[in-house]
Short mmCIF file of C-alpha atoms and ligand atoms in Angstrom, two decimals:
data_model
loop_
_atom_site.label_atom_id
_atom_site.label_comp_id
_atom_site.label_asym_id
_atom_site.label_seq_id
_atom_site.Cartn_x
_atom_site.Cartn_y
_atom_site.Cartn_z
CA MET A 1 -9.35 2.06 21.07
CA ASN A 2 -12.94 2.63 19.98
CA PHE A 3 -14.48 4.66 17.17
CA SER A 4 -14.91 7.88 19.14
CA GLU A 5 -11.33 7.78 20.42
CA ILE A 6 -10.03 7.31 16.87
CA HIS A 7 -12.25 10.17 15.77
CA ASN A 8 -11.01 12.46 18.55
CA TRP A 9 -7.38 11.78 17.71
CA LEU A 10 -8.03 12.64 14.07
CA ARG A 11 -9.34 16.03 15.21
CA GLU A 12 -6.60 16.60 17.79
CA SER A 13 -4.43 19.62 17.07
CA ASP A 14 -2.47 20.04 20.30
CA ASP A 15 1.15 19.10 19.59
CA ARG A 16 1.84 18.00 23.14
CA ARG A 17 -1.09 15.63 23.19
CA LEU A 18 -0.15 14.33 19.74
CA GLU A 19 3.29 13.47 21.14
CA LYS A 20 1.48 10.93 23.29
CA LEU A 21 -0.12 9.37 20.21
CA TRP A 22 3.26 9.14 18.44
CA ARG A 23 4.86 7.56 21.51
CA THR A 24 2.08 5.03 21.97
CA ALA A 25 2.18 4.03 18.29
CA ASP A 26 5.97 3.71 18.33
CA ASP A 27 5.80 1.58 21.44
CA VAL A 28 3.12 -0.72 19.98
CA ARG A 29 5.20 -1.00 16.82
CA ARG A 30 8.35 -1.97 18.72
CA ARG A 31 6.61 -4.60 20.84
CA ASN A 32 4.73 -6.21 17.96
CA VAL A 33 6.89 -6.01 14.85
CA GLY A 34 10.25 -5.01 16.30
CA ASP A 35 12.91 -2.60 15.08
CA GLU A 36 13.38 -4.03 11.60
CA VAL A 37 12.37 -1.89 8.64
CA HIS A 38 11.45 -4.09 5.70
CA LEU A 39 12.29 -2.79 2.25
CA ARG A 40 10.15 -3.77 -0.73
CA GLY A 41 11.33 -3.20 -4.28
CA LEU A 42 8.45 -1.45 -5.99
CA THR A 43 8.25 -2.27 -9.70
CA GLU A 44 5.62 -0.34 -11.61
CA PHE A 45 5.52 -2.59 -14.63
CA SER A 46 2.61 -1.16 -16.59
CA ASN A 47 0.74 2.15 -16.54
CA HIS A 48 -2.13 0.94 -18.72
CA CYS A 49 -5.44 1.05 -16.88
CA VAL A 50 -8.97 0.28 -17.99
CA ARG A 51 -10.63 2.03 -15.05
CA ARG A 52 -11.61 5.66 -14.59
CA CYS A 53 -11.13 6.15 -10.87
CA ALA A 54 -11.93 9.80 -10.22
CA TYR A 55 -8.67 10.57 -8.38
CA CYS A 56 -6.01 8.72 -10.35
CA GLY A 57 -3.77 10.09 -13.09
CA LEU A 58 -3.37 6.68 -14.76
CA GLY A 59 -7.08 6.45 -15.52
CA ALA A 60 -8.64 6.96 -18.89
CA HIS A 61 -9.22 10.68 -18.10
CA ASN A 62 -5.56 11.35 -18.66
CA SER A 63 -5.61 10.91 -22.42
CA GLY A 64 -2.21 12.60 -22.89
CA LEU A 65 -0.33 9.93 -20.96
CA GLU A 66 2.33 7.95 -22.81
CA HIS A 67 1.83 4.27 -22.04
CA TYR A 68 4.30 1.46 -21.35
CA ARG A 69 4.28 -2.16 -20.33
CA MET A 70 7.55 -3.80 -19.30
CA ASN A 71 8.33 -7.22 -20.73
CA ALA A 72 9.07 -10.28 -18.61
CA ASP A 73 12.85 -9.95 -18.94
CA GLU A 74 12.74 -6.34 -17.81
CA ILE A 75 10.72 -7.36 -14.75
CA LEU A 76 13.17 -10.20 -14.00
CA ALA A 77 16.00 -7.68 -14.18
CA CYS A 78 14.21 -5.60 -11.52
CA ALA A 79 13.92 -8.72 -9.36
CA GLY A 80 17.68 -9.21 -9.76
CA ARG A 81 18.21 -5.61 -8.70
CA ALA A 82 16.02 -6.11 -5.60
CA VAL A 83 18.15 -9.12 -4.61
CA GLU A 84 21.34 -7.13 -5.19
CA LEU A 85 20.04 -4.35 -2.94
CA GLY A 86 19.30 -6.90 -0.21
CA TYR A 87 15.51 -6.52 -0.38
CA GLY A 88 13.30 -9.48 0.55
CA THR A 89 10.27 -8.66 -1.55
CA ILE A 90 9.38 -7.44 -5.00
CA VAL A 91 6.09 -5.61 -5.42
CA LEU A 92 4.66 -5.92 -8.92
CA GLN A 93 2.35 -2.98 -9.38
CA SER A 94 0.38 -1.80 -12.39
CA GLY A 95 -2.84 -0.19 -13.47
CA GLN A 96 -5.69 -2.59 -14.09
CA ASP A 97 -4.26 -3.63 -17.42
CA SER A 98 -6.38 -5.85 -19.66
CA GLY A 99 -3.25 -6.36 -21.79
CA VAL A 100 -1.71 -8.35 -18.93
CA SER A 101 -3.12 -11.86 -19.16
CA GLY A 102 -3.48 -14.12 -16.17
CA GLN A 103 -1.09 -16.67 -17.67
CA TRP A 104 1.57 -14.13 -18.64
CA LEU A 105 1.74 -12.75 -15.11
CA ALA A 106 1.68 -16.28 -13.65
CA ASP A 107 4.76 -17.10 -15.74
CA VAL A 108 6.55 -13.97 -14.51
CA ILE A 109 5.73 -14.82 -10.89
CA GLU A 110 6.95 -18.38 -11.37
CA ARG A 111 10.24 -17.22 -12.87
CA ILE A 112 10.86 -14.79 -10.01
CA ARG A 113 10.10 -17.45 -7.42
CA ARG A 114 12.32 -20.00 -9.17
CA GLN A 115 15.28 -17.70 -9.74
CA THR A 116 15.28 -15.59 -6.57
CA PRO A 117 14.49 -15.90 -2.84
CA LEU A 118 12.09 -12.93 -3.10
CA ALA A 119 8.55 -12.84 -1.81
CA VAL A 120 6.18 -11.60 -4.52
CA THR A 121 3.51 -8.99 -3.80
CA LEU A 122 0.95 -8.09 -6.45
CA GLY A 123 -0.98 -4.85 -6.84
CA VAL A 124 -2.64 -5.13 -10.21
CA GLY A 125 -6.22 -4.09 -9.49
CA GLU A 126 -9.57 -5.83 -9.50
CA ARG A 127 -8.99 -9.02 -11.45
CA ASN A 128 -11.10 -12.18 -11.39
CA ALA A 129 -11.11 -15.10 -8.97
CA GLU A 130 -9.47 -17.53 -11.44
CA GLU A 131 -6.57 -15.16 -11.94
CA PHE A 132 -6.10 -14.62 -8.21
CA ALA A 133 -5.99 -18.42 -7.79
CA LEU A 134 -3.63 -18.91 -10.73
CA TRP A 135 -1.17 -16.30 -9.41
CA ARG A 136 -1.29 -17.74 -5.91
CA GLN A 137 -0.48 -21.18 -7.38
CA ALA A 138 2.36 -19.63 -9.35
CA GLY A 139 3.87 -18.47 -6.07
CA ALA A 140 2.49 -14.99 -5.36
CA ASP A 141 2.55 -14.37 -1.62
CA ARG A 142 0.74 -11.11 -1.06
CA TYR A 143 -1.86 -8.88 -2.67
CA LEU A 144 -2.45 -5.15 -2.22
CA LEU A 145 -5.82 -3.61 -2.97
CA ARG A 146 -6.81 -0.42 -1.21
CA PHE A 147 -10.51 -0.04 -0.47
CA GLU A 148 -9.86 3.74 -0.63
CA THR A 149 -12.87 4.68 1.53
CA SER A 150 -15.38 2.89 3.73
CA ASP A 151 -18.15 5.29 2.68
CA ARG A 152 -20.05 3.20 0.14
CA ALA A 153 -21.74 6.16 -1.57
CA LEU A 154 -18.45 8.04 -1.94
CA TYR A 155 -16.76 4.83 -3.10
CA GLU A 156 -19.30 4.35 -5.87
CA ARG A 157 -19.03 7.97 -6.98
CA ILE A 158 -15.27 7.71 -7.51
CA HIS A 159 -15.15 4.15 -8.89
CA PRO A 160 -17.32 3.93 -12.01
CA ASP A 161 -18.57 0.47 -12.99
CA LEU A 162 -16.56 -1.44 -15.55
CA ASP A 163 -18.63 -3.24 -18.22
CA GLY A 164 -21.67 -2.84 -16.00
CA VAL A 165 -19.99 -4.59 -13.07
CA ARG A 166 -19.92 -2.80 -9.72
CA SER A 167 -16.56 -2.45 -8.08
CA ASP A 168 -16.46 -4.21 -4.68
CA ARG A 169 -12.97 -4.30 -3.25
CA ILE A 170 -14.05 -5.47 0.20
CA ALA A 171 -15.47 -8.63 -1.40
CA ILE A 172 -12.21 -9.12 -3.29
CA LEU A 173 -10.18 -8.73 -0.09
CA HIS A 174 -12.18 -11.61 1.40
CA GLN A 175 -11.50 -13.77 -1.70
CA LEU A 176 -7.78 -13.07 -1.51
CA ARG A 177 -7.69 -14.06 2.13
CA GLU A 178 -9.50 -17.33 1.36
CA LEU A 179 -6.82 -18.10 -1.23
CA GLY A 180 -4.14 -17.73 1.43
CA TYR A 181 -2.64 -14.44 0.33
CA GLU A 182 -1.24 -12.04 2.83
CA GLY A 183 -3.81 -9.31 2.29
CA GLY A 184 -3.14 -5.60 2.17
CA SER A 185 -5.34 -2.57 1.83
CA GLY A 186 -5.53 1.09 2.76
CA VAL A 187 -7.14 4.41 1.99
CA MET A 188 -6.37 7.87 0.75
CA ILE A 189 -6.33 10.63 3.35
CA GLY A 190 -8.10 13.88 2.50
CA LEU A 191 -10.03 12.62 -0.47
CA PRO A 192 -12.78 15.11 -1.47
CA GLY A 193 -15.97 14.02 0.28
CA GLN A 194 -14.14 12.21 3.09
CA THR A 195 -15.25 13.31 6.57
CA TYR A 196 -13.55 12.71 9.92
CA GLU A 197 -16.23 10.12 10.64
CA THR A 198 -15.48 8.30 7.39
CA LEU A 199 -11.76 8.27 8.05
CA ALA A 200 -12.28 7.02 11.63
CA ARG A 201 -14.51 4.28 10.21
CA ASP A 202 -11.81 3.41 7.62
CA ILE A 203 -9.33 2.79 10.42
CA GLU A 204 -11.84 0.78 12.43
CA LEU A 205 -12.50 -1.33 9.31
CA PHE A 206 -8.76 -2.11 8.95
CA GLY A 207 -9.08 -3.94 12.25
CA GLU A 208 -12.33 -5.71 11.34
CA LEU A 209 -10.85 -6.97 8.07
CA ASP A 210 -7.85 -8.27 10.03
CA LEU A 211 -5.50 -6.93 7.34
CA ASP A 212 -1.88 -8.09 7.17
CA MET A 213 -0.61 -4.94 5.43
CA ILE A 214 -2.04 -1.44 5.54
CA GLY A 215 -0.73 1.40 3.39
CA SER A 216 -2.42 4.79 3.39
CA GLY A 217 -1.28 8.13 2.05
CA PRO A 218 -2.47 11.67 1.46
CA PHE A 219 -4.64 12.40 -1.56
CA ILE A 220 -2.60 14.50 -4.01
CA PRO A 221 -4.69 16.17 -6.70
CA SER A 222 -3.78 14.91 -10.14
CA PRO A 223 -4.48 17.17 -13.12
CA HIS A 224 -7.10 15.96 -15.62
CA THR A 225 -8.99 14.06 -12.90
CA PRO A 226 -12.48 14.85 -11.55
CA SER A 227 -11.30 14.66 -7.92
CA ALA A 228 -8.79 17.44 -8.53
CA ARG A 229 -11.66 19.70 -9.57
CA SER A 230 -13.96 18.71 -6.73
CA ASP A 231 -14.94 21.37 -4.20
CA GLU A 232 -16.37 18.87 -1.73
CA LYS A 233 -15.29 19.29 1.87
CA GLN A 234 -12.58 16.96 3.05
CA VAL A 235 -10.33 16.06 5.94
CA PRO A 236 -6.99 17.88 5.43
CA ASN A 237 -4.77 15.88 3.05
CA SER A 238 -1.81 16.95 5.14
CA GLU A 239 1.38 15.39 6.35
CA ILE A 240 0.28 15.49 9.99
CA MET A 241 -3.04 13.81 9.16
CA SER A 242 -1.09 11.08 7.37
CA TYR A 243 0.99 10.41 10.50
CA LYS A 244 -2.16 10.31 12.61
CA VAL A 245 -3.57 7.64 10.29
CA ILE A 246 -0.33 5.63 10.42
CA ALA A 247 -0.21 5.86 14.23
CA LEU A 248 -3.86 4.94 14.74
CA THR A 249 -3.57 2.10 12.23
CA ARG A 250 -0.64 0.70 14.22
CA ILE A 251 -2.65 0.84 17.45
CA ILE A 252 -5.69 -0.86 15.85
CA CYS A 253 -3.63 -3.44 13.90
CA PRO A 254 -0.54 -4.02 16.07
CA GLN A 255 0.88 -6.92 14.04
CA ALA A 256 0.33 -5.62 10.53
CA ASN A 257 3.09 -4.45 8.22
CA ILE A 258 2.55 -0.73 7.73
CA PRO A 259 4.55 1.27 5.19
CA ALA A 260 5.47 4.92 5.27
CA THR A 261 4.12 5.39 1.74
CA THR A 262 5.45 7.20 -1.28
CA ALA A 263 2.67 9.79 -1.01
CA VAL A 264 3.87 10.76 2.48
CA ALA A 265 7.42 11.12 1.14
CA THR A 266 6.00 13.25 -1.68
CA LEU A 267 4.88 15.82 0.93
CA ASN A 268 8.14 15.90 2.90
CA GLY A 269 10.86 13.87 1.19
CA GLN A 270 13.04 11.52 3.20
CA ALA A 271 11.84 13.13 6.46
CA GLY A 272 8.34 11.90 5.59
CA TYR A 273 9.64 8.33 5.59
CA GLU A 274 11.50 8.81 8.86
CA LEU A 275 8.61 10.42 10.73
CA GLY A 276 6.32 7.69 9.40
CA LEU A 277 8.72 5.04 10.74
CA GLN A 278 8.80 6.79 14.13
CA ARG A 279 5.01 7.02 14.34
CA GLY A 280 4.00 3.42 13.67
CA ALA A 281 5.33 2.35 10.27
CA ASN A 282 7.80 -0.52 9.71
CA VAL A 283 8.05 -0.79 5.92
CA ILE A 284 9.37 1.34 3.06
CA MET A 285 8.78 0.56 -0.59
CA PRO A 286 11.66 2.09 -2.57
CA ASN A 287 10.94 2.48 -6.25
CA ILE A 288 13.12 0.23 -8.43
CA THR A 289 11.23 0.79 -11.67
CA PRO A 290 13.73 1.55 -14.48
CA PRO A 291 14.14 5.36 -14.66
CA ARG A 292 12.87 5.59 -18.23
CA TYR A 293 9.43 4.35 -17.13
CA ARG A 294 9.24 5.87 -13.69
CA ALA A 295 7.99 9.33 -14.64
CA LEU A 296 5.24 7.74 -16.75
CA TYR A 297 3.69 6.05 -13.72
CA ASP A 298 1.92 9.31 -13.19
CA ILE A 299 -0.68 8.60 -10.48
CA TYR A 300 -0.23 12.13 -9.13
CA PRO A 301 2.31 14.95 -9.72
CA ALA A 302 5.81 15.21 -8.22
CA LYS A 303 5.70 11.64 -6.90
CA ALA A 304 8.65 10.90 -4.61
CA GLY A 305 11.34 8.66 -6.05
CA VAL A 306 11.05 9.78 -9.66
CA GLU A 307 14.22 11.84 -9.33
CA GLN A 308 16.11 9.45 -7.07
CA ASP A 309 19.73 8.80 -8.02
CA GLU A 310 22.18 5.94 -7.78
CA ASP A 311 23.23 6.25 -4.15
CA TYR A 312 19.63 6.58 -2.98
CA HIS A 313 19.47 3.02 -1.69
CA SER A 314 22.61 3.15 0.42
CA LEU A 315 21.52 6.52 1.85
CA LEU A 316 18.16 5.05 2.74
CA LYS A 317 19.84 2.29 4.73
CA GLU A 318 22.06 4.78 6.52
CA ARG A 319 19.09 6.88 7.53
CA ILE A 320 17.27 3.82 8.86
CA LEU A 321 20.26 3.03 11.07
CA ALA A 322 20.53 6.70 12.09
CA ILE A 323 17.04 6.62 13.64
CA GLY A 324 18.01 3.56 15.66
CA ARG A 325 16.33 0.93 13.50
CA ARG A 326 17.62 -2.09 11.56
CA VAL A 327 17.21 -3.03 7.93
CA GLY A 328 14.95 -6.09 7.77
CA ALA A 329 16.45 -9.40 6.66
CA GLY A 330 14.52 -12.02 4.73
CA ARG A 331 10.99 -11.81 3.39
CA GLY A 332 9.48 -9.82 6.23
CA ASP A 333 6.11 -11.57 6.34
CA SER A 334 3.51 -9.87 8.49
CA PRO A 335 3.31 -11.34 12.01
CA ASN A 336 -0.46 -10.97 11.68
CA TYR A 337 -0.37 -13.43 8.77
CA ILE A 338 2.11 -15.82 10.38
CA ASN A 339 -0.01 -16.06 13.51
CA ARG A 340 -3.22 -16.55 11.55
CA ARG A 341 -1.70 -19.38 9.51
CA HIS A 342 -0.39 -20.94 12.66
CA ALA A 343 -3.78 -20.69 14.39
CA ASN A 344 -5.50 -22.22 11.34
CA LYS A 345 -3.08 -25.13 11.36
CA GLU A 346 -3.63 -25.73 15.08
CA ALA A 347 -7.39 -25.63 14.55
CA ALA A 348 -7.09 -28.15 11.71
CA THR A 349 -4.96 -30.46 13.86
CA CYS A 350 -7.42 -30.24 16.76
CA ALA A 351 -10.33 -31.04 14.46
CA ARG A 352 -8.69 -34.24 13.31
N1 5AD B 1 -3.25 10.88 -4.65
C1 5AD B 1 -2.82 9.99 -3.75
N2 5AD B 1 -2.92 8.67 -3.91
C2 5AD B 1 -3.46 8.22 -5.07
N3 5AD B 1 -3.68 6.98 -5.50
C3 5AD B 1 -4.25 7.07 -6.73
N4 5AD B 1 -4.40 8.35 -7.08
C4 5AD B 1 -3.91 9.09 -6.07
C5 5AD B 1 -3.80 10.48 -5.83
N5 5AD B 1 -4.23 11.38 -6.73
C6 5AD B 1 -3.43 5.79 -4.71
C7 5AD B 1 -4.69 4.95 -4.56
C8 5AD B 1 -4.30 3.64 -5.20
C9 5AD B 1 -2.80 3.65 -5.05
C10 5AD B 1 -2.08 2.73 -5.96
O1 5AD B 1 -2.46 4.99 -5.31
O2 5AD B 1 -4.97 4.77 -3.19
O3 5AD B 1 -4.88 2.52 -4.57
#
C-alpha cells in the first residue's frame, strides 16, 4: 500500500468501504501473528518527568500533580502479579525521571529477569546511550519510544529542548535497534497541527523504520497543557480514526506487535479493546500499577484502567475468548524481531 492509498483510507467515511479495510487488516493479522492476544503488565512506576511535552499531563506544566516513584520491591511485587496473572511481559513505564539512575533501573531489570520468566519492556523516555546499553546488558528485551509525529516542525514545537539538547527520537530508535532491543514506537492521532498527510506519512514511516511494536492512540486533551488550548486544525482524534490507524499499521507492518492502546479504551471502554483486536491489533497492555498510584499517572483525564476492579483480568480473558481469539502464552516476541535476528545470524554465518 502506498502513501496515497494510506491517505485515502484515512479520509474514507463510507462504512461499507471501511468494512473492507477492517477485513483486510484482520486477515493480515491472522496470517502473520496468529490468533493469540499477548497481555503485557503495564507498571507505571514513576510519574516524575523532566520534560515539558506540550500534550502530556505529566510534564512540568502540571504543577499541581502529586508525584510518586515506586521502590524496587514494589516493582518486583508487580512482576510477581504479572506472573500470577499469566502474563509474559512486564512493561516498566515512567516519565523521563532524572531521579531514576541507570544503575538503579539496571538492578531492577536484573532482579526481574532472575526471579521471573518475564520479558522486560522499558518505556522511560529519552535517556543516553550508556544507559540503553546498561539496561540491555541487565536483561531488558524491548524499548518503547513513540516518535509522536513525523512532521519535524510540529515535533519541535511540542518537544522543547532539554538543557539545550534537541529531542531526536528517530535517532534514538536507531540506537536501540543497534543494541538489539525489540523496538517500539507510535504516534498520537488527532494531535493539534497534525494533517492527514502527516498521519499518512507517520504510518509509512512505521514501515521504513521496520518497527517491531507499534502503539498509537487518540490525542486526549489534558488540562494545564498547551496542546489542550491549541486551536490548530487537526485530524479527528476519534475512535474510528484510531481503528483506521491500527488497521493501516497492520497492513504496512504485518509482523509487528500492535496493541489496542489504553487511549482507545478510554474512548470506548472494553469495546475499544475488542474492536482494536478485530481491526489489526494483537496486544493489550492491562494496567497492573498499584491502585494507590494509578490515578497519579495522569497523562490525560479519565484514562481507562484507573477504576478497574479485582475481576478485571479474568473478564478480559473471557472477552478475548468470546471474540474467537486465544490468550498468548510465553513472552510473545514480535515475529518481525525474531525474523530479523534470524536473518542477521544467517548473514553472519554466510560471511564466515
Ligand atoms: N493524549 C493521548 N496520548 C498522550 N500521550 C501523552 N499525552 C497524551 C495525551 N494528552 C501519549 C504519548 C506518549 C505516551 C506514553 O502517551 O504518545 O508517548
